[in-house]
Short mmCIF file of C-alpha atoms and ligand atoms in Angstrom, two decimals:
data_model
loop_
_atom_site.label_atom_id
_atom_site.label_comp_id
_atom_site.label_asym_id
_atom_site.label_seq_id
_atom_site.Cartn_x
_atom_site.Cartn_y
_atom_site.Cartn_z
CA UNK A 674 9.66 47.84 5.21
CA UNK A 675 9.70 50.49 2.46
CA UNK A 676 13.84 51.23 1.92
CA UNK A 677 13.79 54.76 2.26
CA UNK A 678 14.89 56.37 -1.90
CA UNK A 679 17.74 58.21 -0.31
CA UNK A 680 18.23 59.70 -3.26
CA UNK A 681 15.05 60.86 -3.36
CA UNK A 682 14.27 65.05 -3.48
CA UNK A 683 12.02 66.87 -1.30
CA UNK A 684 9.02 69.01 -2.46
CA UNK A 685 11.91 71.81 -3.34
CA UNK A 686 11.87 74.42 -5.75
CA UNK A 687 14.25 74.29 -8.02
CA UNK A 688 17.57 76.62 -8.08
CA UNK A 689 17.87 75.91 -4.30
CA UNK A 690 20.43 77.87 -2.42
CA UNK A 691 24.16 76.59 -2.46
CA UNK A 692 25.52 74.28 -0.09
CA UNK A 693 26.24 75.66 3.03
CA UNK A 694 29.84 75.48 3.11
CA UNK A 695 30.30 76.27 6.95
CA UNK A 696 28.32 75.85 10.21
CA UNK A 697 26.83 78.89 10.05
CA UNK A 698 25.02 78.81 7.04
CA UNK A 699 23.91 75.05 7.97
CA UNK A 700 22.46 76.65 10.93
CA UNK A 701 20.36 79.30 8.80
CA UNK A 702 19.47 76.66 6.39
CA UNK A 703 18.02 74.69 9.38
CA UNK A 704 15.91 77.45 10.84
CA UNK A 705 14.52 78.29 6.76
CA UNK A 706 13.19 75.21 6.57
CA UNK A 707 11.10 75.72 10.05
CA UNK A 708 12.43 72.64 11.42
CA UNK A 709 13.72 74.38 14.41
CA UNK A 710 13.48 77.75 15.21
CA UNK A 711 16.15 79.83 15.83
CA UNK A 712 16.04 79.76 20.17
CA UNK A 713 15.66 75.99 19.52
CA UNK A 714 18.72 75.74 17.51
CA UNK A 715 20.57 77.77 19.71
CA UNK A 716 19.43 75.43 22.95
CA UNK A 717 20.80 72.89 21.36
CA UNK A 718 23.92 73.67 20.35
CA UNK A 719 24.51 75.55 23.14
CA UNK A 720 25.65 72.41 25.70
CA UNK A 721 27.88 71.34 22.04
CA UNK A 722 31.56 72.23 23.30
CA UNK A 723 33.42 74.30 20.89
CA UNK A 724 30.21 74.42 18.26
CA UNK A 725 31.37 77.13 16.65
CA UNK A 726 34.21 75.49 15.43
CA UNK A 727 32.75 72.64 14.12
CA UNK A 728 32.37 71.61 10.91
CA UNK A 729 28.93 71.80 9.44
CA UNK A 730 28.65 68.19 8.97
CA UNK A 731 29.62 67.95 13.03
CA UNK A 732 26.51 70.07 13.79
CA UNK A 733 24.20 68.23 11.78
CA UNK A 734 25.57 65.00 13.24
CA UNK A 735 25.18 66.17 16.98
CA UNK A 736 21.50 67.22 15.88
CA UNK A 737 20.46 64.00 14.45
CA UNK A 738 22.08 61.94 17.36
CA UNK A 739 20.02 64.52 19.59
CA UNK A 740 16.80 63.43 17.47
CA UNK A 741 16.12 66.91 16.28
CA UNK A 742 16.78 65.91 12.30
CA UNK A 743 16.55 62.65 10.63
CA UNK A 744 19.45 61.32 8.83
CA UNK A 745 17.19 62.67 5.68
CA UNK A 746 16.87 66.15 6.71
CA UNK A 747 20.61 66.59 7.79
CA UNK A 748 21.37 65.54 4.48
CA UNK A 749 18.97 67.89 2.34
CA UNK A 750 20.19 70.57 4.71
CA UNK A 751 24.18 69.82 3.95
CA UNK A 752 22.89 70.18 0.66
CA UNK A 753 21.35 73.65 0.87
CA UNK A 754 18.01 72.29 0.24
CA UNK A 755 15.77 73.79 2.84
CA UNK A 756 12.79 73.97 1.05
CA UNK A 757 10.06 71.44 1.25
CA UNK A 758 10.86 69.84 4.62
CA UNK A 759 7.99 71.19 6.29
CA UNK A 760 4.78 70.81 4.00
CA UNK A 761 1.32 72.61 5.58
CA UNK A 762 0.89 70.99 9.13
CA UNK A 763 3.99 68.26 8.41
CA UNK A 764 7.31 67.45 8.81
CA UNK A 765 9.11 65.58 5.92
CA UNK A 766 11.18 62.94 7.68
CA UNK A 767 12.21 60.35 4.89
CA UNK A 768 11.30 59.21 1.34
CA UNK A 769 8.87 56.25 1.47
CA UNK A 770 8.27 55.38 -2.43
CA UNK A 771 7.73 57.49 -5.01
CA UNK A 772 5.17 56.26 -8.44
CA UNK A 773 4.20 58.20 -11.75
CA UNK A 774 2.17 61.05 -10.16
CA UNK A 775 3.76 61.87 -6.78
CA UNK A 776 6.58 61.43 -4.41
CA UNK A 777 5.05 59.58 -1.31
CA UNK A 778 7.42 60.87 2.29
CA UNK A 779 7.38 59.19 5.90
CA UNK A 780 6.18 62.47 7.89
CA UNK A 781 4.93 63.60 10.85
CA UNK A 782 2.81 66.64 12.51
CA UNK A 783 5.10 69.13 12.91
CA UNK A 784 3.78 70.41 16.20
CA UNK A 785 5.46 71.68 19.06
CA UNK A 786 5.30 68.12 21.15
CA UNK A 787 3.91 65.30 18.29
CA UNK A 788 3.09 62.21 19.87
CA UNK A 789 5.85 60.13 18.52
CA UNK A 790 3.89 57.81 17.37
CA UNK A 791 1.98 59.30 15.03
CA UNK A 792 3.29 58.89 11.73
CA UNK A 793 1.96 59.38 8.28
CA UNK A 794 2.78 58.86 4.91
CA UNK A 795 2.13 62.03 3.00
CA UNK A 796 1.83 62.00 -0.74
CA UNK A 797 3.33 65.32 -2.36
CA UNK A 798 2.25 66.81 -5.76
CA UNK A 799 5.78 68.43 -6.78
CA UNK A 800 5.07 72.17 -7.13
CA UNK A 801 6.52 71.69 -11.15
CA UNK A 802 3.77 68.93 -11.80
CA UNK A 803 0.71 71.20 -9.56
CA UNK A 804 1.23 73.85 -12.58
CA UNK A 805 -0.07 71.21 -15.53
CA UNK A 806 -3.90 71.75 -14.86
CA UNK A 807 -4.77 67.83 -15.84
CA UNK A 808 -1.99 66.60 -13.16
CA UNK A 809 -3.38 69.26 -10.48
CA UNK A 810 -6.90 68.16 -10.87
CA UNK A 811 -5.80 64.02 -10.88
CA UNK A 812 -4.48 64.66 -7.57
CA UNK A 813 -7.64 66.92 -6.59
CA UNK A 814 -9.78 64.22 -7.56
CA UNK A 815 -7.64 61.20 -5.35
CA UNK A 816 -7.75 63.57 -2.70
CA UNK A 817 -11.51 64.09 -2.65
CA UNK A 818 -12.10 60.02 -3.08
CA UNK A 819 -9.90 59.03 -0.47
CA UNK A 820 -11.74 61.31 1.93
CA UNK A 821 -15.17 59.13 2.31
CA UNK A 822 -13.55 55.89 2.32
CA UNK A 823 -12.54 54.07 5.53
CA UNK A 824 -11.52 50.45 5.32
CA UNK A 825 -9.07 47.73 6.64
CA UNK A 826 -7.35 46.63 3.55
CA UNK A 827 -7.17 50.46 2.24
CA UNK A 828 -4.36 52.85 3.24
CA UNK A 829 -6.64 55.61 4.51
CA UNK A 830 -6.74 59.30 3.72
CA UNK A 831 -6.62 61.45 6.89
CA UNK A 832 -6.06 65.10 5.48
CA UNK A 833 -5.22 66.90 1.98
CA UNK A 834 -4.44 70.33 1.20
CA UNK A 835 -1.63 72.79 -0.13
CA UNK A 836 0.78 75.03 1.36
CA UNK A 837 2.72 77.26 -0.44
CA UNK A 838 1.76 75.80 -3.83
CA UNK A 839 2.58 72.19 -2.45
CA UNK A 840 -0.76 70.16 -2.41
CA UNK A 841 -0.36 66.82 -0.32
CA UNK A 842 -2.23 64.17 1.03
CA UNK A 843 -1.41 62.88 4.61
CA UNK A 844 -2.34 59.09 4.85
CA UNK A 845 -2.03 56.13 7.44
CA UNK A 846 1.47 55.31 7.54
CA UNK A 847 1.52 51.35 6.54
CA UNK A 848 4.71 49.61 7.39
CA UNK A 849 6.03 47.04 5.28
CA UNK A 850 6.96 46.91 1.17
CA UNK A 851 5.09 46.96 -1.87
CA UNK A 852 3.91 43.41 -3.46
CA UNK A 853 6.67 44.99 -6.42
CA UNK A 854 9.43 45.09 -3.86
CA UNK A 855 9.04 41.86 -1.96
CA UNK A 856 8.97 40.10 -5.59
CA UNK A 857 12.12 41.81 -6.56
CA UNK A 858 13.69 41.32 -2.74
CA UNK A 859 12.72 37.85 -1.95
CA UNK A 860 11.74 36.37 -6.21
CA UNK A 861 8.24 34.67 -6.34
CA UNK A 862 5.48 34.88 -3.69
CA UNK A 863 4.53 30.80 -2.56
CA UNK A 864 0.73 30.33 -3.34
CA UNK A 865 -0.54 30.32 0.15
CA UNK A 866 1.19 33.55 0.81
CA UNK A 867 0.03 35.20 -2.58
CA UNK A 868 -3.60 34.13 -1.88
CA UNK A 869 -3.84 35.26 1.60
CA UNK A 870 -2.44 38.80 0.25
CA UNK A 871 -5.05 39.05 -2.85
CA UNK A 872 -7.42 37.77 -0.71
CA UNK A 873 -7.24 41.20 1.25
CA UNK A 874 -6.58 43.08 -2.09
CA UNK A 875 -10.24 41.42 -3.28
CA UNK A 876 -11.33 42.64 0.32
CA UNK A 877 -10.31 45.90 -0.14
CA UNK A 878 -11.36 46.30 -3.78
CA UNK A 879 -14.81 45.04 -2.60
CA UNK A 880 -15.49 47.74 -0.91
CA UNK A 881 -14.02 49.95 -3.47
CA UNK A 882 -16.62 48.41 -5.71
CA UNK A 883 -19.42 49.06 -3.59
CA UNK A 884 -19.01 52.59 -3.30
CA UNK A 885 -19.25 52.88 -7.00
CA UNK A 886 -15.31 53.26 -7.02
CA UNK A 887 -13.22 51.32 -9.97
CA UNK A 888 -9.36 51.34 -8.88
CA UNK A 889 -8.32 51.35 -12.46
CA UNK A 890 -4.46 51.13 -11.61
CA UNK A 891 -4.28 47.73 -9.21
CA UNK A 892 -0.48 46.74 -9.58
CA UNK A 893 1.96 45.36 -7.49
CA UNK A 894 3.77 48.61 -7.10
CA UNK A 895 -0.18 49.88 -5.13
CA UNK A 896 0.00 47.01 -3.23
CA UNK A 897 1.81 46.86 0.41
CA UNK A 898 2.35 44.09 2.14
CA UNK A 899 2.49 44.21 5.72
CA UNK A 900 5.31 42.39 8.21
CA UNK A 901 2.60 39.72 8.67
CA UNK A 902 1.93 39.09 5.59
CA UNK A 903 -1.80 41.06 5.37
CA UNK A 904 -2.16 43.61 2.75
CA UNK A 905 -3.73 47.14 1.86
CA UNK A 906 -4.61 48.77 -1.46
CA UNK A 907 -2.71 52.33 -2.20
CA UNK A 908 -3.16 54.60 -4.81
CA UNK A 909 -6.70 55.81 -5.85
CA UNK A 910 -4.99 58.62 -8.31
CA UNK A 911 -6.68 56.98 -11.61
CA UNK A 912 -9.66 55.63 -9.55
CA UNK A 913 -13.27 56.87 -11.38
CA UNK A 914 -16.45 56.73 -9.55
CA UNK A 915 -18.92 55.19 -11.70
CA UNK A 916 -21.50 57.27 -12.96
CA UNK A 917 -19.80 60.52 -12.31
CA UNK A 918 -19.88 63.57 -15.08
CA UNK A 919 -16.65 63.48 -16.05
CA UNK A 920 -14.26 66.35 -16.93
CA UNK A 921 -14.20 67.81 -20.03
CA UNK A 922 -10.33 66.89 -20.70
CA UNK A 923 -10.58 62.93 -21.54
CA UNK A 924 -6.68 63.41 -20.29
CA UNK A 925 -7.60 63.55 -16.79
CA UNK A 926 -9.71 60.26 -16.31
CA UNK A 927 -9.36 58.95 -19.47
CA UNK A 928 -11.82 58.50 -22.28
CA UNK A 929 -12.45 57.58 -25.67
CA UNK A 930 -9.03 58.77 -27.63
CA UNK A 931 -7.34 57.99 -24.08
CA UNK A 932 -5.60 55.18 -22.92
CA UNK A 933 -5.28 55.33 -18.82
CA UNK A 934 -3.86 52.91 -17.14
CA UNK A 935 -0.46 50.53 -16.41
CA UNK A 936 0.58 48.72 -19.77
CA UNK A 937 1.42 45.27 -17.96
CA UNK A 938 -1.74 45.16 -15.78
CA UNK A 939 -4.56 47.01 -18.32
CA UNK A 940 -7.88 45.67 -18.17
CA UNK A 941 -8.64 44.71 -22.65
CA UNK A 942 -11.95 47.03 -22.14
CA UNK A 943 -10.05 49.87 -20.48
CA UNK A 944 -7.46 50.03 -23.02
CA UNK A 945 -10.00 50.82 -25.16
CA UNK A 946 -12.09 53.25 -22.77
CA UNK A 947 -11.59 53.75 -19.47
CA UNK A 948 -14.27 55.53 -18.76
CA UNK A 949 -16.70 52.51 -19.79
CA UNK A 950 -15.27 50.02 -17.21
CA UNK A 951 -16.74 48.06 -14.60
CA UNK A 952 -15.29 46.21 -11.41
CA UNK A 953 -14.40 43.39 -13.22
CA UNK A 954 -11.38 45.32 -15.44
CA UNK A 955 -10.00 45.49 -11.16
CA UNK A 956 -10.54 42.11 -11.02
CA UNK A 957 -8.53 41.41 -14.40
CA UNK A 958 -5.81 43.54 -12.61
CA UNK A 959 -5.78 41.42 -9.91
CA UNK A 960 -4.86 38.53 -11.97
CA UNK A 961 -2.35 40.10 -13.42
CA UNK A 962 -0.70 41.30 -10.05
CA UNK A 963 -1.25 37.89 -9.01
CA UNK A 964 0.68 36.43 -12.30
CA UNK A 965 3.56 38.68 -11.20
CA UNK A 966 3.80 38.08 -7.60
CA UNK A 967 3.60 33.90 -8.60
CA UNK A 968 6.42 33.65 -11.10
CA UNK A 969 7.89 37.07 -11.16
CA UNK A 970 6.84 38.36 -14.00
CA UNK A 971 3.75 40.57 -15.79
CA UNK A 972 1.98 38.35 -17.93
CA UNK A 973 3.31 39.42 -20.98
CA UNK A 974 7.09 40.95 -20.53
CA UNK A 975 8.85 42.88 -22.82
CA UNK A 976 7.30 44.32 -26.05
CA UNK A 977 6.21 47.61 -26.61
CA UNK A 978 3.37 49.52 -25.31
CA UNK A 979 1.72 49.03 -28.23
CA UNK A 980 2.34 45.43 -28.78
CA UNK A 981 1.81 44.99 -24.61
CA UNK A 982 -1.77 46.03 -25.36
CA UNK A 983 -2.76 44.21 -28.28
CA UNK A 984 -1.04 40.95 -26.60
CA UNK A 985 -3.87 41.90 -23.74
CA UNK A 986 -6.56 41.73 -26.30
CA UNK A 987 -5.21 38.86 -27.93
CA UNK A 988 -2.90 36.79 -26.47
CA UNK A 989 -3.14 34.40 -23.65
CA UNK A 990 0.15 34.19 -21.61
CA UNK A 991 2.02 31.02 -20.28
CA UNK A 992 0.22 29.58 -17.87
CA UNK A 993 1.46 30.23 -14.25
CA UNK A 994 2.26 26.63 -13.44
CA UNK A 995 4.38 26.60 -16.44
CA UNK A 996 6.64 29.10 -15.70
CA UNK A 997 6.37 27.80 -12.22
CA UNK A 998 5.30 24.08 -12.04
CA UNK A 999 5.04 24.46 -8.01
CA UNK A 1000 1.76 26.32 -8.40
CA UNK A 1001 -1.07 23.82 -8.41
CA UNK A 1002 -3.35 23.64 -11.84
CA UNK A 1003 -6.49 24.10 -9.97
CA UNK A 1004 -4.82 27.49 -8.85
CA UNK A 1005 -3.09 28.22 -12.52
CA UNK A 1006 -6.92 27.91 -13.60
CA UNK A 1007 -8.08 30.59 -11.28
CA UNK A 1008 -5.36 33.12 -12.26
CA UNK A 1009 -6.65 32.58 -16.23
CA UNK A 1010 -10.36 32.96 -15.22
CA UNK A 1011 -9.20 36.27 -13.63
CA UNK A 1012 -7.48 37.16 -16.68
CA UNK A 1013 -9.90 36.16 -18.86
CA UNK A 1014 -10.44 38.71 -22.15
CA UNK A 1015 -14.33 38.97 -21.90
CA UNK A 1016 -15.25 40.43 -18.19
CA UNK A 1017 -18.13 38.11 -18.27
CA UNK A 1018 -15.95 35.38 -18.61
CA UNK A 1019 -14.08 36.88 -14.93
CA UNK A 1020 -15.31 35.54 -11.58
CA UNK A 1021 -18.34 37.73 -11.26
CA UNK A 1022 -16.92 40.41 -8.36
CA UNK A 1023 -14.27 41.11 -6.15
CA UNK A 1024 -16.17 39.26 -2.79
CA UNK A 1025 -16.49 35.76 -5.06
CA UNK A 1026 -12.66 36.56 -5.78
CA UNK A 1027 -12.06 36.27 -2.40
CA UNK A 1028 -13.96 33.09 -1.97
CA UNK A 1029 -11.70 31.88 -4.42
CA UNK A 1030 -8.39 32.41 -2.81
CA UNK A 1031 -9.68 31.63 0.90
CA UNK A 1032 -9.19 27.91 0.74
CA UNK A 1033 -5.61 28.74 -0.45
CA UNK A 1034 -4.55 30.87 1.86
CA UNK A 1035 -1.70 30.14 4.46
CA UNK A 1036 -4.18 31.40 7.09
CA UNK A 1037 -7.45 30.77 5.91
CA UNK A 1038 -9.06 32.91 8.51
CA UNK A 1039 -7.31 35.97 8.19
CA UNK A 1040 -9.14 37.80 5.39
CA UNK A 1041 -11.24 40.18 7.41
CA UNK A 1042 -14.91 39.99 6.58
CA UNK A 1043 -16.56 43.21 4.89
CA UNK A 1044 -17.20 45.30 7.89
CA UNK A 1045 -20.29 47.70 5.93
CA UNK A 1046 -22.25 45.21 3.97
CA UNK A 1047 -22.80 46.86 0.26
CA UNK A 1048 -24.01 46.48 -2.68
CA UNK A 1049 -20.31 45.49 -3.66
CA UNK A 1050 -20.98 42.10 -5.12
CA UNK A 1051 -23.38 43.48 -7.53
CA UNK A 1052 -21.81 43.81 -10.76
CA UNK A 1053 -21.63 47.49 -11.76
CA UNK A 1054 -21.47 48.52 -15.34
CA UNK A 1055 -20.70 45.67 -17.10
CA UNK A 1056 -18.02 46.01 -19.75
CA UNK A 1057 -18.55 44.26 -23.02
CA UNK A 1058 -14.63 42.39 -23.30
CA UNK A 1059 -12.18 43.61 -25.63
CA UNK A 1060 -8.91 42.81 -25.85
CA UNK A 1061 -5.47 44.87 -24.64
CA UNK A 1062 -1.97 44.53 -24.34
CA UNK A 1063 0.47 44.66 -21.80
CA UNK A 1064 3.92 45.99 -20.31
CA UNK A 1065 6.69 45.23 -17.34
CA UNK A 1066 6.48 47.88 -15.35
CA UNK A 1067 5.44 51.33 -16.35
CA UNK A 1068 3.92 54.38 -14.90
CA UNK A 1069 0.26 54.96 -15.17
CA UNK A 1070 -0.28 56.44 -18.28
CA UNK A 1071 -2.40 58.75 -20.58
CA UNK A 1072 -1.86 57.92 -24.00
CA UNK A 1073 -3.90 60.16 -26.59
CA UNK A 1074 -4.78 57.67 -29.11
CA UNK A 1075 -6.92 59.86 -31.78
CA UNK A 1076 -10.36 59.28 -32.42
CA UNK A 1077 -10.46 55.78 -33.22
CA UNK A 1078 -10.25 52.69 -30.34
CA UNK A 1079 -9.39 49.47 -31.69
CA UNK A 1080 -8.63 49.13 -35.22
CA UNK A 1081 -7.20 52.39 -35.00
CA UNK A 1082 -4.70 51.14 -32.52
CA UNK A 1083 -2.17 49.89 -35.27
CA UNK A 1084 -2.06 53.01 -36.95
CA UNK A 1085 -1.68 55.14 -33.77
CA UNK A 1086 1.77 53.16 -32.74
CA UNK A 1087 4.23 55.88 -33.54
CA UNK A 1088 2.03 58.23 -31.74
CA UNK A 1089 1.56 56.10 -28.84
CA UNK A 1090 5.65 54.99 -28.97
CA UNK A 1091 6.82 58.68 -29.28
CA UNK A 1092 3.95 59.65 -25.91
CA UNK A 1093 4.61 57.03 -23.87
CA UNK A 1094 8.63 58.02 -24.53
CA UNK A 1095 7.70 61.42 -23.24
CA UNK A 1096 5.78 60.18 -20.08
CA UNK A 1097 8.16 57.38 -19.43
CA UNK A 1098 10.92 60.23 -19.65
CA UNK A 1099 8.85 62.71 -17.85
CA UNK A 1100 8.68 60.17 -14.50
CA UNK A 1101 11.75 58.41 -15.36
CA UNK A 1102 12.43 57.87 -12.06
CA UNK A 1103 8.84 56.17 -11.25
CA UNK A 1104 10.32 52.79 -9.97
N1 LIG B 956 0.34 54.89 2.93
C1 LIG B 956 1.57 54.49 2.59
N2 LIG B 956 2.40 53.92 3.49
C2 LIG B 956 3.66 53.53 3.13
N3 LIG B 956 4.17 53.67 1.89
C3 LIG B 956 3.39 54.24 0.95
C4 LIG B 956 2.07 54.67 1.24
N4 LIG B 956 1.53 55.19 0.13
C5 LIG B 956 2.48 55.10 -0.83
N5 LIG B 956 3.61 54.52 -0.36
C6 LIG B 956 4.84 54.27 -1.13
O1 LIG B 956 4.95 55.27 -2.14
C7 LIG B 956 4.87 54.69 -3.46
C8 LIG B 956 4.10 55.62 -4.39
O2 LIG B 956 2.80 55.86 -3.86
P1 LIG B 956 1.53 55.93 -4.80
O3 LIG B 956 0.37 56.39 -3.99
O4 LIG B 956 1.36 54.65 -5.52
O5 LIG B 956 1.98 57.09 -5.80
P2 LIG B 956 1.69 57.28 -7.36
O6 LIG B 956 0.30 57.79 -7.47
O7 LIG B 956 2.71 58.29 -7.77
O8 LIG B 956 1.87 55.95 -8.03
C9 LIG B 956 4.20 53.33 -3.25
O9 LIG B 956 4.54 52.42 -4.27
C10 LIG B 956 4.78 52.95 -1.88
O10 LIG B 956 6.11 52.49 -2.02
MG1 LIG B 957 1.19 54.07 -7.47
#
């Protein structure tokens, strides 16, 4: 289960109101944030004996043992925050996860009698981060490719909008952790459970594939893992269709000059465009989410950004069943095939990957089959290999890199160092 960030801050605006320091202004803080309204409020406190007395902490207790806030929203009201708990048609009811682009919250419809049941995760743009045009139109763009896609082993997109200058998208709620935070809770993922999980992620990325989508940002952190073990792809925020005219601003999906992409898990060919990248740089990913979750580690820790992304281009890591001599060789094999530097050199798409892992997996059956059959297995664009570099476990970045790709790289490391400082600072709080 995702641990809720308590810590975590709602869609606010900043310069929020001070904390209400009695129950009275508790009481208007709850009825600004359109939680309750005010007859609501009232009803319920009115059975509280001696409620105006109470402290303000006391009222916010009673209404969260009544189930009218969550533990969350008490909280963010205590604190005078009483913005950003109700975002277009939703009720903020807990942090789920937050990443480099948006804070992701555990919500529900905020209608008069919501079905209990009937949770969603909904992804929030912070209001500061809408007003950067290239950051508004990445999350315009995820919001208009998660729309057409419908799939088991992808968290799906039910809604997207803005309200009040917040622009969100509601998704299927998917219970369970991140691949990131099961490594971190629990150490290494056992082969048979690793396989049966990337065996859905190849599922899922198939049928990316197929619809001419490339993921571009597969990492353990868009991974979730569910209680039994299944899994589902998040996160189509850097995902390009191929083919498509691309913006003008290389900064928004990346482009020659650009670097897009997670340092530890960057395909060699998109570190050097990624614009000009094919299925297999997902499948590269893949290998390198698979590296992690088997011994804990990105396949090349440590290092700069810069060095992270020649050591992609250049370097091969330690084999998996080095650093972990349970995994079998035949298996170590597969994970260097994935992670080979040439694409060709890669199993040839994300449907043979899951061949691959099948006769691996704990439960050999469980990988659902496609349910659309597609073109998927055709190779799109195929990427002529060059090599990259790699990271632990950055945001998604946009590095301007000047002009010139590879040999240019070198030269551009002080420029890359002093942006990826800025971004790194800029989402500091990213994992
Ligand atoms: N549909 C979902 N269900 C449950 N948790 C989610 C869901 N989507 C995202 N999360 C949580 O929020 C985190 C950030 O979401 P993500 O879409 O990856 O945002 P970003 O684009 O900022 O990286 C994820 O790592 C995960 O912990
Ligand atoms: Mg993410």
């Amino acid at each position: 289960m995702s641990s809720p960030a308590t810590g975590s801050t709602p869609p606010s605006r900043p310069g929020g109101p001070a904390p209400p320091a009695d129950p009275a202004a508790f009481r208007s803080a709850v009825v600004k944030s359109r939680l309750l309204t005010r007859s609501q409020l009232d009803a319920t406190l009115a059975g509280l004996p001696f409620a105006g007395g109470r402290s303000a902490r006391a009222v916010a207790d009673h209404l969260v043992a009544a189930g009218h806030l969550t533990e969350y929203q008490a909280d963010k009201l205590l604190a005078g925050q009483h913005h950003g708990l109700v975002v277009g048609p939703y009720q903020v009811l807990a942090p789920l996860g937050r990443g480099g682009m948006a804070t992701v919250y555990l919500a529900r419809p905020h209608d008069a009698n919501p079905d209990p049941g009937t949770l969603v995760a909904l992804k929030v743009l912070p209001p500061q981060r809408a007003s950067e045009e290239r950051e508004l139109a990445r999350f315009r763009r995820e919001m208009d490719l998660g729309r057409g896609l419908e799939h088991p082993q992808i968290a799906r997109t039910l809604d997207s909008g803005e309200a009040g200058g917040v622009h969100y998208i509601a998704m299927e709620y998917v219970p369970g952790r991140t691949l990131r935070q099961v490594v971190a809770a629990d150490g290494p993922v056992p082969v048979p459970a690793a396989a049966r999980v990337f065996a859905d992620v190849a599922v899922g990325l198939s049928h990316l594939h197929g619809r001419g989508l490339i993921h571009r940002d597969l990492k353990p952190s868009n991974v979730m893992v569910l209680p039994d073990g299944r899994a589902k792809l998040l996160d189509l925020g850097l995902a390009l269709r191929v083919d498509e005219d691309l913006p003008d601003d290389p900064a928004v999906v990346g482009g020659r000059g650009y670097i897009l992409g997670t340092m530890d898990y960057i395909a060699p060919e998109q570190a050097v465009d990624a614009t000009d990248v094919g299925p297999r740089a997902d499948l590269y990913a893949l290998g390198c989410s698979l590296y992690f979750a088997l011994t804990g580690l990105p396949p090349f820790p440590g290092g700069s950004s810069k060095q992270k992304l020649r050591w992609h281009r250049t370097e091969d890591p330690p084999p998996v069943d080095q650093l972990n001599p349970a995994i079998p060789g035949e298996f170590a094999r597969l994970v260097d095939r994935l992670m080979a530097k040439r694409p060709a050199d890669r199993p040839n798409s994300a449907g043979v990957v899951r061949e691959l892992l099948r006769p691996w997996c704990d439960d050999p059956a469980a990988p659902e089959p496609e349910p659309t059959p597609t073109p998927a297995e055709e190779p799109l664009p195929l990427e002529d290999a060059e090599p990259a570099t790699q990271p632990a476990a950055g945001p998604p970045v946009v590095l301007p890199l000047g002009p010139v790709p590879a040999a240019a790289v070198g030269l551009l490391a002080v420029l890359i160092a002093f942006v990826l400082g800025v971004l790194v600072g800029l989402v500091g709080q990213l994992f």
